[in-house]
Short mmCIF file of C-alpha atoms and ligand atoms in Angstrom, two decimals:
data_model
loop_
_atom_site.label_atom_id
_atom_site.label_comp_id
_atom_site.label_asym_id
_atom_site.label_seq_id
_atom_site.Cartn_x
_atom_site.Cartn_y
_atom_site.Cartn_z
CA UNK A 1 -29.54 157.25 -50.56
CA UNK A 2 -28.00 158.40 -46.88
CA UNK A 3 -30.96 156.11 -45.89
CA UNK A 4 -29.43 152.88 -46.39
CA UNK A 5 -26.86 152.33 -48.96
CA UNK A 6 -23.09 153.03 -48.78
CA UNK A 7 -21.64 155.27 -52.05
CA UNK A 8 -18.26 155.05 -52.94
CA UNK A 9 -17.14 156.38 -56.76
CA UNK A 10 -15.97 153.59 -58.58
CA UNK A 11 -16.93 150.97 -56.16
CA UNK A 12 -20.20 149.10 -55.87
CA UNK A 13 -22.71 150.38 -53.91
CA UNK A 14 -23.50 148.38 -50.70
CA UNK A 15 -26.11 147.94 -47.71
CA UNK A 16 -25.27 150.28 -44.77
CA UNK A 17 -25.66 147.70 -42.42
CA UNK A 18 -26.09 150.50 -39.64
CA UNK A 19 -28.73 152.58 -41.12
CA UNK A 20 -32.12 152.65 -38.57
CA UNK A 21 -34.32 151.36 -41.74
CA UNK A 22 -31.75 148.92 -42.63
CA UNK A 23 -31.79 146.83 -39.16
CA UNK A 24 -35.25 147.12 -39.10
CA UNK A 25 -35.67 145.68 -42.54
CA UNK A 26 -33.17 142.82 -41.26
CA UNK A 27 -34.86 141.94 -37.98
CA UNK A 28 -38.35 141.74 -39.14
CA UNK A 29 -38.02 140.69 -42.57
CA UNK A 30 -40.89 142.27 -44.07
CA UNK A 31 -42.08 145.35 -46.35
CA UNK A 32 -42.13 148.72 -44.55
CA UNK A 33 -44.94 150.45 -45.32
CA UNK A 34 -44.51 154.42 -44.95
CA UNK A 35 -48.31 154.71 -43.59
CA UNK A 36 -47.27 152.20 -40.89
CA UNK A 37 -44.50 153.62 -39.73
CA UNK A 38 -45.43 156.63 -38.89
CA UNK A 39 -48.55 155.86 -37.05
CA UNK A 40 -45.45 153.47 -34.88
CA UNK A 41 -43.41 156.21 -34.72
CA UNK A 42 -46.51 158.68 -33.70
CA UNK A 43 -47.61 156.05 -31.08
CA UNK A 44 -44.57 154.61 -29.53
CA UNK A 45 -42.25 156.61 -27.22
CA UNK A 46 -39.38 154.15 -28.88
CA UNK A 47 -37.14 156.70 -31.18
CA UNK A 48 -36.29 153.77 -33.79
CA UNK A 49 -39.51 154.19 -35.16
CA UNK A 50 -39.62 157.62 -35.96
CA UNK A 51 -35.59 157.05 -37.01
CA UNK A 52 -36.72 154.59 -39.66
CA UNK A 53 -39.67 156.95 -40.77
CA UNK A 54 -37.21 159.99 -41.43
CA UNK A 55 -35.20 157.89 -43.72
CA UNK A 56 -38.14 156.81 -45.39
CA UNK A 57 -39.02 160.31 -46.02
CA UNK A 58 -35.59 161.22 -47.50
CA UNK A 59 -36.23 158.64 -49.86
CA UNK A 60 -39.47 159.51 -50.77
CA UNK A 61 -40.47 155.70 -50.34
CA UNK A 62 -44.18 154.79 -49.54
CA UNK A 63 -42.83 151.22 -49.04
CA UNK A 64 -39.58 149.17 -48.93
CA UNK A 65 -39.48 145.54 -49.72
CA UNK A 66 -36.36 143.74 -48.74
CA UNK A 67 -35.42 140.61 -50.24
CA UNK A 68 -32.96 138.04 -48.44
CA UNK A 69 -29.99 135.36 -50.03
CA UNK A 70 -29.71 132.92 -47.11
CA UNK A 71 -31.55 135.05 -44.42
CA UNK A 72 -29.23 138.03 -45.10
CA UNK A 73 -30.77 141.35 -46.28
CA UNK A 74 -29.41 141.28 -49.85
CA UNK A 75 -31.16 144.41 -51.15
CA UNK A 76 -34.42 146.39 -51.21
CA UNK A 77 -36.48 147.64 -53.51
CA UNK A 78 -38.24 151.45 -52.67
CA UNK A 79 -41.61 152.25 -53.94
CA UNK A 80 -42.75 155.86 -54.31
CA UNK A 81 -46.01 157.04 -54.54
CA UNK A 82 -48.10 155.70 -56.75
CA UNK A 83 -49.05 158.01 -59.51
CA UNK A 84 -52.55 157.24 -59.51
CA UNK A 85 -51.96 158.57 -55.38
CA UNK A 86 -54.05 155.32 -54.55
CA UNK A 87 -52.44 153.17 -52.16
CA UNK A 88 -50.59 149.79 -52.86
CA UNK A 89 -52.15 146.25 -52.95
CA UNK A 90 -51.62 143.30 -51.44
CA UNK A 91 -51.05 141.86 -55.01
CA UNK A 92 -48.81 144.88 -55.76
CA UNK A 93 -46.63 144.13 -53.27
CA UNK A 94 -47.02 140.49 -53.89
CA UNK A 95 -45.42 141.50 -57.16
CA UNK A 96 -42.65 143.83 -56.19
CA UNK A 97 -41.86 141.11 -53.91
CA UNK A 98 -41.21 138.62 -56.87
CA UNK A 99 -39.22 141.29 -58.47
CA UNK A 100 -37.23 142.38 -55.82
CA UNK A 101 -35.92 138.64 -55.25
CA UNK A 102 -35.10 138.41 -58.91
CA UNK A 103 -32.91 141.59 -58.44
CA UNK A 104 -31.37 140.37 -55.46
CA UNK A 105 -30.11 136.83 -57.16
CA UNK A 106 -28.89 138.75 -59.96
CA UNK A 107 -27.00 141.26 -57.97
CA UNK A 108 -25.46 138.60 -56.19
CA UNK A 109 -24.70 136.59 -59.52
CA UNK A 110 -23.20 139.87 -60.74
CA UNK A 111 -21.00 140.35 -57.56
CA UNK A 112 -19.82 136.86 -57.41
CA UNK A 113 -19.30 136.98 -60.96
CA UNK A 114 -17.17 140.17 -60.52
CA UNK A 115 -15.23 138.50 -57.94
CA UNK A 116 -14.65 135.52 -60.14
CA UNK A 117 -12.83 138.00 -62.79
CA UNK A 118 -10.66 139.26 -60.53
CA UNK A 119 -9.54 135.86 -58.94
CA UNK A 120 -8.94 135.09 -62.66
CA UNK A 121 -6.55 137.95 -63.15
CA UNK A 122 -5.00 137.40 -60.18
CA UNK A 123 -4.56 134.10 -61.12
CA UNK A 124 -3.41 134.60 -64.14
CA UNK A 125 -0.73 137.42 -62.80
CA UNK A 126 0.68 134.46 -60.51
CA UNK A 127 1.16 131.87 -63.39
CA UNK A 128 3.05 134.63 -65.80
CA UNK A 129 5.40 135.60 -62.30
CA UNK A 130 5.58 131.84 -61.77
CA UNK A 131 6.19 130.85 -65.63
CA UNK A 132 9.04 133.49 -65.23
CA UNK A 133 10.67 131.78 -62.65
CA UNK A 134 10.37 128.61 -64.61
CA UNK A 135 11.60 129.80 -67.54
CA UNK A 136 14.77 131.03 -64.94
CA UNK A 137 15.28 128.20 -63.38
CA UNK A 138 15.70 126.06 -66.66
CA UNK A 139 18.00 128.38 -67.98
CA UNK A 140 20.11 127.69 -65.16
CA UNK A 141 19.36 123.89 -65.62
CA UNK A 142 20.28 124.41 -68.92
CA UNK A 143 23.63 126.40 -67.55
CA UNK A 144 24.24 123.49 -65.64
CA UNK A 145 23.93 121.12 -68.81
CA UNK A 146 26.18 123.49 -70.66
CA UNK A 147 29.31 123.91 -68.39
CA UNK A 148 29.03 120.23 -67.85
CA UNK A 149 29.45 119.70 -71.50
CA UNK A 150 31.90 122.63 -71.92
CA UNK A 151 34.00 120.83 -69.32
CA UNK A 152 33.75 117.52 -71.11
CA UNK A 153 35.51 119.10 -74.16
CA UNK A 154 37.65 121.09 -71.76
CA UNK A 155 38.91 117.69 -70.20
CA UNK A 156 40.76 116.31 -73.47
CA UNK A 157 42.34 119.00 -74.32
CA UNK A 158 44.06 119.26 -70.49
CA UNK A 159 45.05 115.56 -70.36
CA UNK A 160 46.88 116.22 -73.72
CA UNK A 161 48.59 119.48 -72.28
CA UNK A 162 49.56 117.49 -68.82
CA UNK A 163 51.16 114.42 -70.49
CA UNK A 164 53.09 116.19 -72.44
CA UNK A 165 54.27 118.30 -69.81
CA UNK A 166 54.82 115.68 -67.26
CA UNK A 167 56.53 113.51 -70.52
CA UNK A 168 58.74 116.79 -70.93
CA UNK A 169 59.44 116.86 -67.22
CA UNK A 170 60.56 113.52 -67.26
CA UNK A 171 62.64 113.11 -70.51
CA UNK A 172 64.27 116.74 -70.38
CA UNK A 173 68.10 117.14 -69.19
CA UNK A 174 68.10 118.78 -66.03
CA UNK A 175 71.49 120.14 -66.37
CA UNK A 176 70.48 121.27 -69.96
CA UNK A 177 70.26 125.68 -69.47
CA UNK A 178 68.22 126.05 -72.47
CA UNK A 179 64.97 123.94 -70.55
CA UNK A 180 63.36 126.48 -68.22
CA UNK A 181 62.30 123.18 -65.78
CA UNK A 182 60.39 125.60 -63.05
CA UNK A 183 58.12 126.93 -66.32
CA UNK A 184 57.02 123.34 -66.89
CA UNK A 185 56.36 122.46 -63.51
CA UNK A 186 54.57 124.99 -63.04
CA UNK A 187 52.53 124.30 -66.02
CA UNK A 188 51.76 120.69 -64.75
CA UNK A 189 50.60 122.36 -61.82
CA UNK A 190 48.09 124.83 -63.24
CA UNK A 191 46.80 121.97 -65.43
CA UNK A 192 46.11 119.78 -62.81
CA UNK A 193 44.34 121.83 -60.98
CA UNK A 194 42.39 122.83 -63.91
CA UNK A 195 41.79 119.08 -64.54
CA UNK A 196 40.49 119.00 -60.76
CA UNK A 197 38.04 122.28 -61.26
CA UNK A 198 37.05 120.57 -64.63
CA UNK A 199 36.10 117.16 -63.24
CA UNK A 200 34.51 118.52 -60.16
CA UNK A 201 32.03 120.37 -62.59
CA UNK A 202 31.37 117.33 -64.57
CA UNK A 203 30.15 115.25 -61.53
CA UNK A 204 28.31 118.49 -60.15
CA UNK A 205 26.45 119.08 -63.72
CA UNK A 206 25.64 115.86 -64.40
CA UNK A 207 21.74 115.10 -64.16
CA UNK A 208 20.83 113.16 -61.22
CA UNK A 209 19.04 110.62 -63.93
CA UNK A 210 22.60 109.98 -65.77
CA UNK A 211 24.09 109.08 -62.96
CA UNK A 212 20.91 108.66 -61.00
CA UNK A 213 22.36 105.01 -59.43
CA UNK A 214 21.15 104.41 -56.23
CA UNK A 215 24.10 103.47 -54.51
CA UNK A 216 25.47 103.41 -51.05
CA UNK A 217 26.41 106.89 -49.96
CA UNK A 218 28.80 107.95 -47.18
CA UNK A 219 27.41 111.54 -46.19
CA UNK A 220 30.95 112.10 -44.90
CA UNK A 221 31.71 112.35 -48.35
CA UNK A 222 28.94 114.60 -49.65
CA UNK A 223 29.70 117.03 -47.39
CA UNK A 224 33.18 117.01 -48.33
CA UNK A 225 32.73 117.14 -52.08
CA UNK A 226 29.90 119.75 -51.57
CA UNK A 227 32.53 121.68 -49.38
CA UNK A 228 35.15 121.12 -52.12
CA UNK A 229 33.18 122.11 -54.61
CA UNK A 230 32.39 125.93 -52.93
CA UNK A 231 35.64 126.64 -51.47
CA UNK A 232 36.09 129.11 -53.89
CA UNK A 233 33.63 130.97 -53.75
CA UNK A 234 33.29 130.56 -49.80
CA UNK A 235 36.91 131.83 -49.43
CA UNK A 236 35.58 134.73 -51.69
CA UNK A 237 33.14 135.47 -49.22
CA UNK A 238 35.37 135.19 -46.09
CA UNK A 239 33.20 132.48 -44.63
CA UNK A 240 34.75 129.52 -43.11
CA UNK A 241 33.10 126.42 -42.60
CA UNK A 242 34.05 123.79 -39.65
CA UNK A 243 33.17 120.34 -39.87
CA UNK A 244 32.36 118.37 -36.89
CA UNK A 245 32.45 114.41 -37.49
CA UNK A 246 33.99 111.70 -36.47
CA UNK A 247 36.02 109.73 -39.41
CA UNK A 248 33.94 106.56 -39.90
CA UNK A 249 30.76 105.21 -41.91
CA UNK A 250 28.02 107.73 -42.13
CA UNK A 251 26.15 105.12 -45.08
CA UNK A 252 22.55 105.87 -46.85
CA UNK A 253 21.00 104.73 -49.43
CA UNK A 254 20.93 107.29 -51.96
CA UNK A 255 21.92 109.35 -54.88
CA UNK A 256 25.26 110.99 -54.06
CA UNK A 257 24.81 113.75 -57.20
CA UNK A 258 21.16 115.11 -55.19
CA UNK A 259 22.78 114.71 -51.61
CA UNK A 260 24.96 117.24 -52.90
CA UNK A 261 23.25 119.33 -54.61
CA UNK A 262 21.03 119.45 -50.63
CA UNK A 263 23.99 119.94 -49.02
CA UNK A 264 25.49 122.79 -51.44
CA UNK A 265 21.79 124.62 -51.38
CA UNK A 266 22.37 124.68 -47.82
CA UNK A 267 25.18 126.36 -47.23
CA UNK A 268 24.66 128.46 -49.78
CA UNK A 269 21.41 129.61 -47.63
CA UNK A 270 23.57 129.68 -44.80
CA UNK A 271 26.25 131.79 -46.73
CA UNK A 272 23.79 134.30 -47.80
CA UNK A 273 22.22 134.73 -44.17
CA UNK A 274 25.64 135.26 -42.58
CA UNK A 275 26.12 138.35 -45.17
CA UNK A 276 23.25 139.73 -44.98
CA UNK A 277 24.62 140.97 -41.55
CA UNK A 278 28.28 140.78 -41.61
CA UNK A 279 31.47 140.63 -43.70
CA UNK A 280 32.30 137.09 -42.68
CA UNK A 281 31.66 134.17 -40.57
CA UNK A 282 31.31 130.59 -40.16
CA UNK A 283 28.74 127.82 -40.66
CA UNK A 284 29.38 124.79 -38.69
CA UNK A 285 28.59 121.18 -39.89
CA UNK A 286 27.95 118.31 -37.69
CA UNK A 287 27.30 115.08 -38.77
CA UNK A 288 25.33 112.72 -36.26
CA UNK A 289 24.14 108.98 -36.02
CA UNK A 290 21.88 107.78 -34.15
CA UNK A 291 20.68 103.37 -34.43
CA UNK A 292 18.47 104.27 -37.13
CA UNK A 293 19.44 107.97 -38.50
CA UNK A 294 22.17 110.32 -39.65
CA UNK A 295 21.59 113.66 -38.91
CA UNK A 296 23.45 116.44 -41.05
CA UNK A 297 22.89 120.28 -38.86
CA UNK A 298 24.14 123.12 -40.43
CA UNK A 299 24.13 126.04 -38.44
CA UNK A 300 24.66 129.77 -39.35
CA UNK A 301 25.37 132.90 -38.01
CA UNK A 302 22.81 134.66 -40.19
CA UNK A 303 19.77 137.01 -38.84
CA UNK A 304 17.67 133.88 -37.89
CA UNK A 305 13.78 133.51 -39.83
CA UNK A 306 11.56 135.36 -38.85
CA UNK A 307 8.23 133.88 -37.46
CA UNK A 308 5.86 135.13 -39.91
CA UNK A 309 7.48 133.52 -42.83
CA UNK A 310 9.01 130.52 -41.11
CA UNK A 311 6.12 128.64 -42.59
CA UNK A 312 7.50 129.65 -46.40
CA UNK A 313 10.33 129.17 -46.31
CA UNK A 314 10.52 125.71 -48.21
CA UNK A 315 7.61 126.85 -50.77
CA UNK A 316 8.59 126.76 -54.01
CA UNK A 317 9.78 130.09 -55.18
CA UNK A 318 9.11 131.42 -51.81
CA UNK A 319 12.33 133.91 -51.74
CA UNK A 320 13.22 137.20 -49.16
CA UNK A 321 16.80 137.75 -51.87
CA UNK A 322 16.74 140.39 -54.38
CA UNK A 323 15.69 139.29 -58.09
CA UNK A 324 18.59 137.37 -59.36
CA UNK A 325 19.71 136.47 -56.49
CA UNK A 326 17.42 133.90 -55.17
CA UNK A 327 14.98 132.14 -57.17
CA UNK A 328 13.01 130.62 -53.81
CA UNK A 329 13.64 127.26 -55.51
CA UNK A 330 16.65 125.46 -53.20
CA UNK A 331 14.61 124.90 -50.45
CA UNK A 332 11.72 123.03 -52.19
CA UNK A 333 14.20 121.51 -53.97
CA UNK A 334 15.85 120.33 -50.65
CA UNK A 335 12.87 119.13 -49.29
CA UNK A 336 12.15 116.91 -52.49
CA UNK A 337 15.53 115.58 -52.41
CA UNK A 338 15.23 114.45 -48.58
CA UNK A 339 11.57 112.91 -49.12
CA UNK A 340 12.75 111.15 -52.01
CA UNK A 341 15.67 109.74 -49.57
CA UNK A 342 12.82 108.71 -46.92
CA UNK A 343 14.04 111.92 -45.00
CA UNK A 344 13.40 114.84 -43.13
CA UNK A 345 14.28 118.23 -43.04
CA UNK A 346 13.56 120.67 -40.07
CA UNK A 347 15.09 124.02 -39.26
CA UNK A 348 15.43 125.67 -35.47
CA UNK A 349 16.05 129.56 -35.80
CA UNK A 350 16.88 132.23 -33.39
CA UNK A 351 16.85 135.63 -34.13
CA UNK A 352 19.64 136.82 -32.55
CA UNK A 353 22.33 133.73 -33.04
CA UNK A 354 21.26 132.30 -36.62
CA UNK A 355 19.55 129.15 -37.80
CA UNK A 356 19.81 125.19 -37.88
CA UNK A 357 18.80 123.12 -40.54
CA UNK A 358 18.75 119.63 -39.31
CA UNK A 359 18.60 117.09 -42.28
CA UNK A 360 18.27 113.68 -41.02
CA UNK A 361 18.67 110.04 -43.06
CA UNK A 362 17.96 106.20 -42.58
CA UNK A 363 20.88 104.97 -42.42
CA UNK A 364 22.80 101.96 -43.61
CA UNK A 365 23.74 99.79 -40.72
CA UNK A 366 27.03 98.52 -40.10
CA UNK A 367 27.05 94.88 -39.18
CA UNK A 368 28.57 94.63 -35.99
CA UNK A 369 27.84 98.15 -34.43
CA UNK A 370 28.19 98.74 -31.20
CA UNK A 371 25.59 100.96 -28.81
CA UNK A 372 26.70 103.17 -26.69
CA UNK A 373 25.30 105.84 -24.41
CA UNK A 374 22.61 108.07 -26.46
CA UNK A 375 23.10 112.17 -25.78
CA UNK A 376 19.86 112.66 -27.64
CA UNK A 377 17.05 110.78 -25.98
CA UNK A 378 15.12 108.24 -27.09
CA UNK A 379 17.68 106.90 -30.02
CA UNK A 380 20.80 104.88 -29.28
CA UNK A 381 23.89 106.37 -30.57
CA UNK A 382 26.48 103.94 -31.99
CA UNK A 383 30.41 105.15 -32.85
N1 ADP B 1 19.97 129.84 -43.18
C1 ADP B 1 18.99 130.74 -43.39
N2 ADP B 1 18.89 131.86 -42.62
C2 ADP B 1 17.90 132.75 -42.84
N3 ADP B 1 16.95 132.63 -43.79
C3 ADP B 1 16.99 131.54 -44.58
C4 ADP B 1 18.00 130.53 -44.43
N4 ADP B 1 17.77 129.56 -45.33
C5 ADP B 1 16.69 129.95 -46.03
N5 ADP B 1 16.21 131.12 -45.59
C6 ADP B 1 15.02 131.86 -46.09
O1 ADP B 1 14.27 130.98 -46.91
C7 ADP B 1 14.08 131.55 -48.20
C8 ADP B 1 13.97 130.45 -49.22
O2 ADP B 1 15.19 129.77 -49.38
P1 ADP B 1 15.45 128.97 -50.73
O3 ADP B 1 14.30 128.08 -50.99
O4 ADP B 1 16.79 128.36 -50.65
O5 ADP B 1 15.42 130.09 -51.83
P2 ADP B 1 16.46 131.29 -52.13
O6 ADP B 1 17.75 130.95 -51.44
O7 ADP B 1 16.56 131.29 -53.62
O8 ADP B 1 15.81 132.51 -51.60
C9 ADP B 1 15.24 132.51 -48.37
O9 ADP B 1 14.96 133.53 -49.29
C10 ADP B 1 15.42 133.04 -46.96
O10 ADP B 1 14.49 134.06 -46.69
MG1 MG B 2 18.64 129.06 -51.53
#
């Protein structure tokens, strides 16, 4: 077995592809016959003859028949002695022959078959990770659905509470000392401000079919709303975000529910790669037209993307964020959302300042536009 085969426990046994007999076997492809050999190796001042007879003794082998799967030594078979000590025939071999190609088609059916198993399970491990996922991101879809619904019934209840308030506000003596006023003020306050929270969540959770209207859009006011919408939770993280745009028409065709939901998944991304290396920081927003496009960039101050998995990143359920935290879904999303909006989305990254994202739009043109001088190239920039 030194004498051409590789052993491993528990793995399948394979050619050694270095073994003296081996590349002999594979150049002339043809039976080595013991007898032969050694009258070579006894002749010839070449050591690769006697090499090839030493590992024939080891083996005991009086011949070795290879067999080939598209001219590649696939295995061999090793005759002993015969018992009868006569020597082997031409018909023999003839037969061995036969036999050892049959064994070489079925080890290779067996390995290919073995590899086809595990391809299966592996497979099969990627749909159960990827039906988890799924099963994830509905329930958040379903969240989504659920708040949106709890905020519906919220909503009655709160215009009840604020006309009565604002009715109390307005009918009450304000001389009168039993009527704190200040109380009910401040309640009209808190309400409306509810009512604000409450009707931002409706428009966010409703499904983009509902209210799936393709209308004329002013990105302007995506970004705002999307801003709007995360202050919270932005001021919670201590991450400020500056908007760069000129007031004015910033018009596409679109669906201003999935603009938003772009925009939002993108700073999100951005929020997340700014504290993943520091306790605050800001994400700046420009918005950009050129004659035929609006460009949205939104930069960070994150780590930057690395190289090796820039080329991921917008996979579905590609994610680098801790399990809960990232389902590796926004991106793709993103991307589905632009190409649906005859889009594109790129990103430029640098490791040491942060990233870009660059979404850009056909836009709606303004009748009576005027060009001006274009900063970026080949596209005419209009105010
Ligand atoms: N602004 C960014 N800076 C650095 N990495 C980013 C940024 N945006 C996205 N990524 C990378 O792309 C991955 C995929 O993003 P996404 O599809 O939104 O999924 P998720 O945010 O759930 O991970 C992130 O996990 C992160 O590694
Ligand atoms: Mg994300």
């Amino acid at each position: 077995l030194k004498a051409g085969c590789n052993l491993k426990k528990g793995q399948p046994a394979s050619i050694d592809r270095e073994s003296a007999m081996v590349v002999w076997l594979d150049h002339h492809k043809e039976p080595l016959v013991y007898e032969e050999i050694k009258q070579k190796a006894e002749d010839s001042p070449s050591p690769a003859f006697k090499e090839v007879k030493d590992q024939m003794g080891i083996l005991n082998a009086a011949v070795v028949l290879p067999s080939f799967l598209e001219d590649k030594l696939s295995n061999f078979l090793i005759l002993g002695d015969k018992l009868s000590g006569k020597i082997y025939t031409s018909e023999d071999l003839n037969v061995f022959s036969i036999l050892a190609t049959e064994t070489a088609i079925a080890i290779e059916n067996a390995l290919l078959y073995g590899n086809i198993e595990e391809q299966v399970r592996e497979r099969t491990r990627e749909l159960i990770e990827v039906q988890k996922q799924l099963i994830q991101a509905e329930k958040l879809a379903t969240m989504g659905t659920l708040a949106g619904g709890v905020a519906h019934e919220i909503n009655n209840p709160l215009a009840a509470i604020l006309t009565n308030v604002q009715m109390l506000l307005a009918t009450c003596d304000p001389q009168d000392p039993n009527i704190d006023r200040e109380s009910l003020e401040l309640i009209e306050e808190a309400t409306k401000r509810c009512r604000t929270i409450v009707q931002k969540l409706m428009t966010y959770a409703k499904k983009p079919l509902e209210s799936g209207k393709i209308s004329e859009v002013n990105l302007l006011d995506v970004i705002k709303n999307a801003i709007s919408f995360l202050s919270y939770q932005l001021k919670q993280d201590d991450i400020k975000i500056i908007t760069e745009a000129k007031e004015g028409d910033y018009l596409v065709i679109g669906n201003p529910n999935e603009l938003e939901q772009m925009v939002t998944n993108i700073i999100l991304n951005a929020r997340d790669a700014i504290r993943l290396i520091k306790k605050s920081g800001e994400i700046h927003i420009r918005l950009l037209k050129t004659s035929e496009w609006l460009k949205i960039e939104i930069e960070d101050e994150g780590p930057g993307i690395r190289k090796d998995i820039a080329s991921k990143i917008f996979d579905p359920f590609f994610t680098t964020k801790d399990v809960g935290k990232g389902l590796g879904l926004g991106l793709s999303i993103c991307q589905s959302i632009i190409e649906k909006h005859n889009g594109r989305i790129s990103f430029k990254s640098d490791l040491d300042k942060g990233s870009t994202f660059t979404i850009q739009l056909p836009r709606v043109k303004v009748a009576g536009a005027i060009k001006k001088e274009n900063p970026y190239g080949q596209e005419n920039f209009i105010d």
